[in-house]
Amino acid sequence: MTTSHAFVAGGTSGINLAIATAYAQRGWAVSVLSRSQDNVDAALVSLREAAGDGPVPLGFAADVRDAEAVAGAIAEAAAQHGPIDALVSGAAGNFVSPAAELSSNGFRTVVEIDLLGTFNVMRGAWDHLRKPGASIVNISAAQSWLPVPGQVHVGAAKAGIDQVTRTLAMEWGPDGVRVNSVAPGPVEGTEGMRRLAPTPASVEAWTEAVPLRRFATTEDIVNAVAWLTSDEASYVTGVVLSVDGGLALGGSGMIHRAMHAQ
Ligand code: NAP
Ligand code: COA
């Protein structure tokens, strides 16, 4: 049996590192990429432990905004680990800023990391995953369709990602490649929520906004990604799967209160 290969962009911390770790624990060959060599090195220490006697994980320091660097890293990963079976695009930047105070460069920065970066990752990987059974998961967010105050840049970027997901599911389906998004709600212990809910009052308000009355664990997101890239989801493509405890059901009113509770 050949070993499967998972490439996780942004896979050196938080949710994406948890995803990469799960693949390593399951015996997959794993490659991760992020900007900071220190983050890559630290992630490789824990990923190698998770991999045990399995394939040795690979790490690459590159910025997803740099298409050439991303393509080079993916080509090297494929040269060492073989063609990609699961591609996860999760590199992202986030900060809270009212639109009236947000600079053009601030808006562009987040759109370029999240949206252009996701295109660069998918485009750079195409020649290395173009085969029946391969699949892609883009990490979106509830902000993709829920307008959240202070998050105009993030909402625009994530909505764009989900349209990339749907469009490339159409284009790449005939090659047997599935393309889906996972849209998490608030995930506990992450950099993202440290930025969005920095005080106990705001954590409480966000929790109140979730019908299941808790934040997601990273494992909740890992499970969704693992399922989408498994054969069990072999007829699922072009989907944006909310893993948000029902957050989106409450609409923007609940989130508006949460964002103003800090
Ligand atoms: P995180 O820990 O900050 O992880 C972000 C990762 O992306 C890091 O590995 C970071 O490493 C990398 N990265 C950032 N900018 C990059 C760039 N320009 N090029 C390459 N890599 C870059 O964040 P998280 O909270 O776990 O979020 C992970 C994903 O889940 C994101 O897509 C986020 O939008 C999504 N999400 C999170 C939540 C949440 O509750 N946290 C909710 C919904 C969606 P370097 O700094 O080394 O580049
Ligand atoms: N509020 C308003 N604007 C902000 C901001 C904030 N909190 N943080 C950054 N910006 C603006 C900057 O002022 C700059 O615009 P300007 O040139 O008009 O002043 C622009 O955004 C780019 O900032 P810079 O620091 O140069 O970007 P970067 O590429 O080095 O870093 C970020 C990208 C800003 C997204 C940074 O927070 C980051 O690296 N995040 C990764 C981790 C993360 O966000 N994790 C959560 C994922 S959900």
Coordinates of N, CA, C and O and ligand atoms in Angstrom, one line a residue, residues 10-16 33-36 39 62-65 90-92 113 139-141 158 184-187 190-193, ligand 1:
G10 N -0.1 26.7 6.2 CA -0.4 27.3 7.5 C -0.4 26.3 8.6 O -1.0 26.5 9.6
G11 N 0.3 25.2 8.3 CA 0.1 24.0 9.2 C 1.1 24.0 10.4 O 1.4 23.0 11.0
T12 N 1.6 25.2 10.8 CA 2.6 25.2 11.9 C 2.0 25.7 13.2 O 2.7 25.7 14.2
S13 N 0.7 26.0 13.3 CA 0.2 26.4 14.6 C -1.4 26.2 14.6 O -2.0 26.0 13.6
G14 N -1.9 26.2 15.8 CA -3.4 26.2 16.0 C -4.1 25.1 15.3 O -3.7 23.9 15.3
I15 N -5.2 25.5 14.7 CA -6.1 24.5 14.0 C -5.4 23.7 12.9 O -5.5 22.5 12.8
N16 N -4.6 24.4 12.1 CA -3.9 23.7 11.0 C -2.9 22.7 11.5 O -2.7 21.7 10.9
L33 N 3.7 24.2 5.7 CA 4.3 25.5 5.2 C 3.8 26.6 6.0 O 2.6 26.8 6.2
S34 N 4.7 27.5 6.4 CA 4.3 28.9 6.9 C 5.5 29.8 6.8 O 6.6 29.4 6.4
R35 N 5.2 31.1 7.1 CA 6.3 32.1 6.9 C 7.5 31.9 7.7 O 8.7 32.0 7.2
S36 N 7.3 31.7 9.0 CA 8.5 31.7 9.9 C 9.2 30.4 10.0 O 8.6 29.4 10.4
N39 N 8.7 28.9 13.4 CA 7.4 28.1 13.6 C 7.5 26.8 12.9 O 6.9 25.8 13.4
A62 N 7.7 29.7 3.8 CA 7.3 30.5 2.6 C 6.1 31.2 2.9 O 5.3 30.8 3.8
D63 N 5.9 32.3 2.2 CA 4.7 33.2 2.4 C 3.7 32.8 1.3 O 4.0 32.8 0.1
V64 N 2.4 32.5 1.7 CA 1.4 32.1 0.7 C 1.2 33.2 -0.3 O 0.6 32.9 -1.4
R65 N 1.6 34.4 -0.1 CA 1.4 35.5 -1.0 C 2.4 35.4 -2.2 O 2.2 36.1 -3.2
G90 N -5.0 26.6 4.9 CA -5.5 27.3 6.1 C -4.7 28.5 6.6 O -5.0 29.0 7.6
A91 N -3.7 28.9 5.8 CA -2.9 30.1 6.3 C -3.9 31.3 6.3 O -4.6 31.5 5.3
A92 N -3.8 32.1 7.3 CA -4.7 33.3 7.4 C -4.1 34.3 8.3 O -3.3 34.0 9.2
I113 N -3.4 37.3 2.0 CA -3.0 36.1 2.7 C -4.0 35.0 2.5 O -3.7 33.9 2.1
I139 N -9.8 26.2 4.5 CA -10.3 26.6 5.8 C -11.0 28.0 5.6 O -10.3 29.0 5.4
S140 N -12.3 28.0 5.8 CA -13.0 29.3 5.7 C -13.4 29.8 7.1 O -12.6 29.5 8.0
A141 N -14.5 30.4 7.3 CA -14.9 30.9 8.6 C -16.4 31.3 8.5 O -16.9 31.5 7.4
K158 N -12.8 35.4 3.1 CA -13.4 34.1 3.3 C -14.5 33.8 2.4 O -14.6 32.6 1.9
P184 N -15.2 26.9 10.3 CA -15.3 26.8 11.8 C -16.0 28.0 12.4 O -15.9 29.2 11.8
G185 N -16.7 27.8 13.5 CA -17.1 28.9 14.4 C -15.9 29.2 15.3 O -14.8 28.9 15.0
P186 N -16.2 29.7 16.5 CA -15.1 30.0 17.4 C -14.4 28.7 18.0 O -15.1 27.8 18.4
V187 N -13.1 28.7 17.9 CA -12.4 27.5 18.3 C -11.5 27.8 19.5 O -10.8 28.8 19.5
T190 N -7.2 29.2 20.5 CA -6.5 29.5 19.2 C -6.2 31.0 19.1 O -6.8 31.9 19.8
E191 N -5.2 31.3 18.3 CA -4.8 32.7 18.1 C -6.0 33.5 17.5 O -6.2 34.7 17.9
G192 N -6.8 32.9 16.6 CA -7.9 33.6 16.0 C -8.9 34.1 17.1 O -9.3 35.3 17.1
M193 N -9.2 33.3 18.1 CA -10.2 33.7 19.1 C -9.5 34.6 20.2 O -10.2 35.4 20.8
Ligands
NAP1 P1 -3.0 30.6 13.8 O1 -2.7 29.7 14.9 O2 -2.6 32.0 13.8 O3 -2.5 29.8 12.4 C1 -2.3 30.6 11.2 C2 -1.2 29.8 10.5 O4 -1.0 30.4 9.2 C3 0.2 29.9 11.2 O5 0.8 28.6 11.0 C4 0.9 31.0 10.5 O6 2.4 30.7 10.6 C5 0.4 30.8 9.0 N1 0.4 32.0 8.2 C6 -0.1 33.2 8.5 N2 0.2 34.1 7.5 C7 0.8 33.3 6.5 C8 1.4 33.6 5.3 N3 1.3 34.9 4.8 N4 2.0 32.7 4.6 C9 2.1 31.4 5.1 N5 1.6 31.1 6.3 C10 1.0 32.0 7.0 O7 -4.6 30.6 13.5 P2 -5.9 29.7 13.9 O8 -6.7 30.5 14.9 O9 -5.5 28.3 14.3 O10 -6.7 29.7 12.5 C11 -6.3 28.7 11.5 C12 -7.3 28.8 10.4 O11 -8.7 28.6 10.9 C13 -7.4 30.1 9.7 O12 -7.6 29.9 8.3 C14 -8.5 30.9 10.3 O13 -9.1 31.9 9.5 C15 -9.5 29.7 10.5 N6 -10.5 29.9 11.5 C16 -10.1 30.0 12.8 C17 -11.1 30.2 13.8 C18 -10.7 30.3 15.2 O14 -11.6 30.2 16.1 N7 -9.4 30.3 15.6 C19 -12.4 30.3 13.4 C20 -12.8 30.2 12.1 C21 -11.8 30.0 11.1 P3 3.5 31.9 10.3 O15 3.2 33.0 11.3 O16 4.8 31.2 10.5 O17 3.3 32.3 8.9

